[in-house]
Tab-separated table of C-alpha atoms and ligand atoms in Angstrom:
chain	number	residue	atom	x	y	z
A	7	UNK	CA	68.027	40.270	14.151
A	8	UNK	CA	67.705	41.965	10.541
A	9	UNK	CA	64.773	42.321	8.800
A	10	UNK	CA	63.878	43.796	5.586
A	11	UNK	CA	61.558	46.684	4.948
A	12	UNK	CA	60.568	47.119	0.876
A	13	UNK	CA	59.266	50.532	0.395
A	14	UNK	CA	60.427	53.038	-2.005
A	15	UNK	CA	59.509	55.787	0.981
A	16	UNK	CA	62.734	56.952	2.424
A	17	UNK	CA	60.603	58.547	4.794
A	18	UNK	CA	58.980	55.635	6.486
A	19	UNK	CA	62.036	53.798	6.185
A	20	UNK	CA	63.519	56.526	8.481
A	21	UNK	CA	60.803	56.247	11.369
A	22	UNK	CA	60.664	52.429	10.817
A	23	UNK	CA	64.750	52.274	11.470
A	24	UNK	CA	64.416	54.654	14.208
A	25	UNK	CA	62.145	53.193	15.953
A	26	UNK	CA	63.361	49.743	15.756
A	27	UNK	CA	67.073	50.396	15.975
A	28	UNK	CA	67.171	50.912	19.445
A	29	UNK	CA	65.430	47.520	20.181
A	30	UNK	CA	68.215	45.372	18.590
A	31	UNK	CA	66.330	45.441	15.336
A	32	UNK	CA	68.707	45.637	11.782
A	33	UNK	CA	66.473	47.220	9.417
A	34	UNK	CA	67.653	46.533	5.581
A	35	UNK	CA	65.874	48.868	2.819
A	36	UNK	CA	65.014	46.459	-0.018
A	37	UNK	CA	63.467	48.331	-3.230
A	38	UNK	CA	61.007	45.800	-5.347
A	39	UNK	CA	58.187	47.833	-7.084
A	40	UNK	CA	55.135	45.778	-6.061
A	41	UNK	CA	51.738	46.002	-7.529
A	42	UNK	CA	49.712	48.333	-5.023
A	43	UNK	CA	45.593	47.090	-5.720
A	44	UNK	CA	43.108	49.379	-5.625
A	45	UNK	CA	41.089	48.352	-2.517
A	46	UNK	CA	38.618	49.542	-0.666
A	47	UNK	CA	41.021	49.342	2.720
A	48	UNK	CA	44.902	49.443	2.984
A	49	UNK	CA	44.643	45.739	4.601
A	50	UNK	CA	43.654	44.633	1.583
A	51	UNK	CA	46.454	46.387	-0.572
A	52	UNK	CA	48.727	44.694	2.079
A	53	UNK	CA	47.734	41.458	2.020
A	54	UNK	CA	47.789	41.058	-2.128
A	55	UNK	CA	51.218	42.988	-1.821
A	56	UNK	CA	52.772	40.202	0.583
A	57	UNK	CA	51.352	37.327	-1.603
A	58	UNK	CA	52.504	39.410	-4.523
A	59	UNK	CA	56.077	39.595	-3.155
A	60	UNK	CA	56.817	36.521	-1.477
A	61	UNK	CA	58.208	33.959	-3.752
A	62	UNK	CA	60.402	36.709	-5.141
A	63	UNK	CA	62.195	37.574	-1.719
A	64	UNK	CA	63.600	34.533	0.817
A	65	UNK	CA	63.974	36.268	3.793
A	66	UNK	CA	61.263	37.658	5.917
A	67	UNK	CA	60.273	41.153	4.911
A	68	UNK	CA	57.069	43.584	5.637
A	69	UNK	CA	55.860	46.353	3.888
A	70	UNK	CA	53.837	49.220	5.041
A	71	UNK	CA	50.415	50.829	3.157
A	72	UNK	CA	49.521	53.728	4.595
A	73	UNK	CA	46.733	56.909	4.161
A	74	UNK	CA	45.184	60.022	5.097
A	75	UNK	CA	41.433	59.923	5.767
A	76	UNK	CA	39.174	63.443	5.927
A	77	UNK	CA	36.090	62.919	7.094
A	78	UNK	CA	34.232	65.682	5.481
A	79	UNK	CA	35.762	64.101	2.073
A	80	UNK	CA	34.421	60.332	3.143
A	81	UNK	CA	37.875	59.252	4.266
A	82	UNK	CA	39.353	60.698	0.764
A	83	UNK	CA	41.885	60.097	-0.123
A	84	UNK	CA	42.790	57.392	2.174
A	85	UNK	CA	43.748	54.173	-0.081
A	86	UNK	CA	44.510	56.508	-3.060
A	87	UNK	CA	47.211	59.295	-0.588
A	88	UNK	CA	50.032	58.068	-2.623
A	89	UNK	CA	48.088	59.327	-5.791
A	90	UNK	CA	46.803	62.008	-4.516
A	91	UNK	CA	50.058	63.481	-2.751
A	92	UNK	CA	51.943	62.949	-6.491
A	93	UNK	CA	48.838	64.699	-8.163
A	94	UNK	CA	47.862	67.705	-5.707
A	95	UNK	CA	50.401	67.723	-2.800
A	96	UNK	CA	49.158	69.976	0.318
A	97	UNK	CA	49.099	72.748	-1.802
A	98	UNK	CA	46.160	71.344	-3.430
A	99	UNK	CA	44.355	69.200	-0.456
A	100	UNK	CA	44.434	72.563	1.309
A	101	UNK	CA	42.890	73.942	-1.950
A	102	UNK	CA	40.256	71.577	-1.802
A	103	UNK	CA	39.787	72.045	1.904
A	104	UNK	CA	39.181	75.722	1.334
A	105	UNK	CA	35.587	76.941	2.667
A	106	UNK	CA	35.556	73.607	5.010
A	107	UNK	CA	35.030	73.718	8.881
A	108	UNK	CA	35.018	70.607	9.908
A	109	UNK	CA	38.794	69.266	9.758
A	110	UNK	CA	39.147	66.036	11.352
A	111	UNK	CA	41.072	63.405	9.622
A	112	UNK	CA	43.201	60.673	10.601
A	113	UNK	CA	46.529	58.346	9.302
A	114	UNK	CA	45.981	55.172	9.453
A	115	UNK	CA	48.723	52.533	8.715
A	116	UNK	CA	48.895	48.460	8.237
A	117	UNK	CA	51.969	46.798	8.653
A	118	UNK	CA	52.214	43.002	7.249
A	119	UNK	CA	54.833	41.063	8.214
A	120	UNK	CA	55.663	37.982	6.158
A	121	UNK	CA	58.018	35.028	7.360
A	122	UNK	CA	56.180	31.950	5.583
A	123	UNK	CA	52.893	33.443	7.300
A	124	UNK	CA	51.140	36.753	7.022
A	125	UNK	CA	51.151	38.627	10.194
A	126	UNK	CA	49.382	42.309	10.213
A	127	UNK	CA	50.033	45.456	12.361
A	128	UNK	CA	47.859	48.375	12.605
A	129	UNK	CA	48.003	52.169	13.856
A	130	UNK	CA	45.681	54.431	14.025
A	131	UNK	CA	46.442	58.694	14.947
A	132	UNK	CA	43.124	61.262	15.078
A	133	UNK	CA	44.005	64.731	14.542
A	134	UNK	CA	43.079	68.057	12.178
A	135	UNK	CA	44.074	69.029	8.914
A	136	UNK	CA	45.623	72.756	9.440
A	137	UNK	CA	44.797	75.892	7.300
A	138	UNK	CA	48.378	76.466	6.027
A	139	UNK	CA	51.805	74.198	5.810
A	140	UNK	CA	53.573	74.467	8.631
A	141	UNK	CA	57.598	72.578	9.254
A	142	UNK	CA	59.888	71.244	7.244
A	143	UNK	CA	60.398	67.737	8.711
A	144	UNK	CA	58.612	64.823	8.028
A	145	UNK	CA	57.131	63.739	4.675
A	146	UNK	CA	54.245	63.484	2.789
A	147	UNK	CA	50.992	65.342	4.352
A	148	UNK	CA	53.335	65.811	7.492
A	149	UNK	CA	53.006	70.036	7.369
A	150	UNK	CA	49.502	69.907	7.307
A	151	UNK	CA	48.147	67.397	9.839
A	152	UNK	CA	47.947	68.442	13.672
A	153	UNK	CA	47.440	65.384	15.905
A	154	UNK	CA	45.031	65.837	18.709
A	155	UNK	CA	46.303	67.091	21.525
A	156	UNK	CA	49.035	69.430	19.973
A	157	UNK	CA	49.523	72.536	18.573
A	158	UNK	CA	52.599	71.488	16.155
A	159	UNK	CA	51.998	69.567	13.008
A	160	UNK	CA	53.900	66.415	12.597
A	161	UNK	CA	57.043	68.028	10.041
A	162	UNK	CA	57.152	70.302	13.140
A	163	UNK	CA	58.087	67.188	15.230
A	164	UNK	CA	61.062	65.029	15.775
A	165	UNK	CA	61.034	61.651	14.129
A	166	UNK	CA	61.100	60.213	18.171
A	167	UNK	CA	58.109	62.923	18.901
A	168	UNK	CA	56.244	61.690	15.556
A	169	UNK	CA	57.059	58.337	16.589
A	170	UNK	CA	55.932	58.251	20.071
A	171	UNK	CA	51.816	59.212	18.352
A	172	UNK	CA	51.435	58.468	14.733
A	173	UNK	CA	49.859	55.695	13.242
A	174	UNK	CA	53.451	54.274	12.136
A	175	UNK	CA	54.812	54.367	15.495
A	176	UNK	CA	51.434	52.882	16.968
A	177	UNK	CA	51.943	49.883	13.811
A	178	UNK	CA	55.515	49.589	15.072
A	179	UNK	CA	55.248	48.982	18.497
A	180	UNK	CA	52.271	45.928	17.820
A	181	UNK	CA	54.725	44.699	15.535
A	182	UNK	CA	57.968	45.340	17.332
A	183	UNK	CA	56.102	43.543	20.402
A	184	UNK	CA	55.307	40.702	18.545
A	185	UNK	CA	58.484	40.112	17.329
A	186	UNK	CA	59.657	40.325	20.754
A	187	UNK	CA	57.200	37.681	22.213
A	188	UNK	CA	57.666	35.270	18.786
A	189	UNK	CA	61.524	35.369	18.198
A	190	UNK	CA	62.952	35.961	21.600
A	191	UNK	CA	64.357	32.434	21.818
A	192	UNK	CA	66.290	32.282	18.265
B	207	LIG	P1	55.605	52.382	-0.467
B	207	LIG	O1	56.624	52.049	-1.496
B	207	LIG	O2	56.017	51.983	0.923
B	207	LIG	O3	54.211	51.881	-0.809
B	207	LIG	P2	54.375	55.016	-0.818
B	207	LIG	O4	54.872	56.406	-0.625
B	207	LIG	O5	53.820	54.646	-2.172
B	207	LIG	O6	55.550	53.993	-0.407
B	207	LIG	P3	51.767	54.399	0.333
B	207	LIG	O7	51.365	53.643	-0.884
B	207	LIG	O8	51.510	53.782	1.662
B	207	LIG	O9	53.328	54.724	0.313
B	207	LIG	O10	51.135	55.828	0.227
B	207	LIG	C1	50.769	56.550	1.286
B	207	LIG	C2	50.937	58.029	1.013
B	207	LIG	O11	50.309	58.667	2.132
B	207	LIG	C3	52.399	58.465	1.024
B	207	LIG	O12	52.938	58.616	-0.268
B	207	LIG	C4	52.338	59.805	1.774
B	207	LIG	O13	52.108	60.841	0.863
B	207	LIG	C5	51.144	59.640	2.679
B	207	LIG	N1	51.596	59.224	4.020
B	207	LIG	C6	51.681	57.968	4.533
B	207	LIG	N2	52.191	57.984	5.782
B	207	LIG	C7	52.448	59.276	6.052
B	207	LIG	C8	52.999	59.955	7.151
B	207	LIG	O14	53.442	59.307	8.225
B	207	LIG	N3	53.104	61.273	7.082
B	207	LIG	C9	52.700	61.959	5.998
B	207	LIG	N4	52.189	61.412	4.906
B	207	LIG	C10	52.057	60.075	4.921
């Protein structure tokens, strides 16, 4: 089956087509700049994105709003990471990290899904925010967050590697699943 995936992020276009690929999934790129809310949670920003979107596109499509939340910063700059990645980059969240010891943080991404109905995927992936950028793969605040359990940060990862933990991957699999279970039969 194809679906469509409208993001102007080539880089979660990438992980979204490589992780669905494999599973008989066509994944089209469609580019529609879309109003992005600001919300107090990324489901939100979804949800007025789809409704936003959907009388403008007549084939099923999802989109994908996604964030970085520090805890010693409150969660910043979770809904606003698009913002604050075009404004400071790592260079400057490692700035204002400087002096801080407690490093967790966490990606969190929402997935919706529309195909006459609104359908929503999450993923969640806990890790650390490092001292220093480390890889070149990935995107975004790739170089600088460590997931739990590993050493490497994700841009030191494979896409498959990245895939297998992050909060994309997680989105993608509840979504890829459902898919499986709700369209097998057409
Ligand atoms: P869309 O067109 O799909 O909205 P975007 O880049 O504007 O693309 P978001 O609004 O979801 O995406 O912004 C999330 C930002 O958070 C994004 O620009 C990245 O800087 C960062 N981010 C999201 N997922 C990430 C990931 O897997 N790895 C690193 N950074 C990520």
């Amino acid at each position: 089956m194809r679906v469509l995936f409208i993001t102007s992020n080539k880089g979660k276009f990438k992980e979204a087509k490589r992780y669905l690929s494999p599973l008989g999934v066509e994944l089209i790129r469609g580019r529609v700049d879309y109003p992005e809310i600001q919300a107090d949670d990324l489901e939100e920003v979804v949800r007025f994105g789809l409704e936003w979107l959907r009388d403008k596109i007549d084939t099923p499509f999802f989109i994908d709003d996604s964030g970085l939340f520090v805890e010693a910063f409150g969660g910043f700059p979770g809904v606003y990471s698009a913002y604050v990645f075009k404004r400071l980059g790592n260079k400057g969240l490692l700035k204002l990290m400087e002096g801080v010891d407690y490093r967790d943080a966490y990606f969190k991404s929402v997935i919706g899904y529309y195909d006459g109905e609104i359908h929503i995927f999450r993923g969640i992936v806990k890790g650390s925010i490092g001292y220093e950028k480390r890889g070149e793969g990935g995107f975004g605040f790739d170089p600088i967050f460590i997931p739990h359990g590993f050493s490497r940060t994700f841009a030191q990862m494979t896409i498959e590697e990245k895939n297998k933990i992050s909060h994309r991957g997680r989105a993608l699999k509840a979504f890829s699943n459902w898919l499986k279970e709700n369209l097998q039969n057409e």
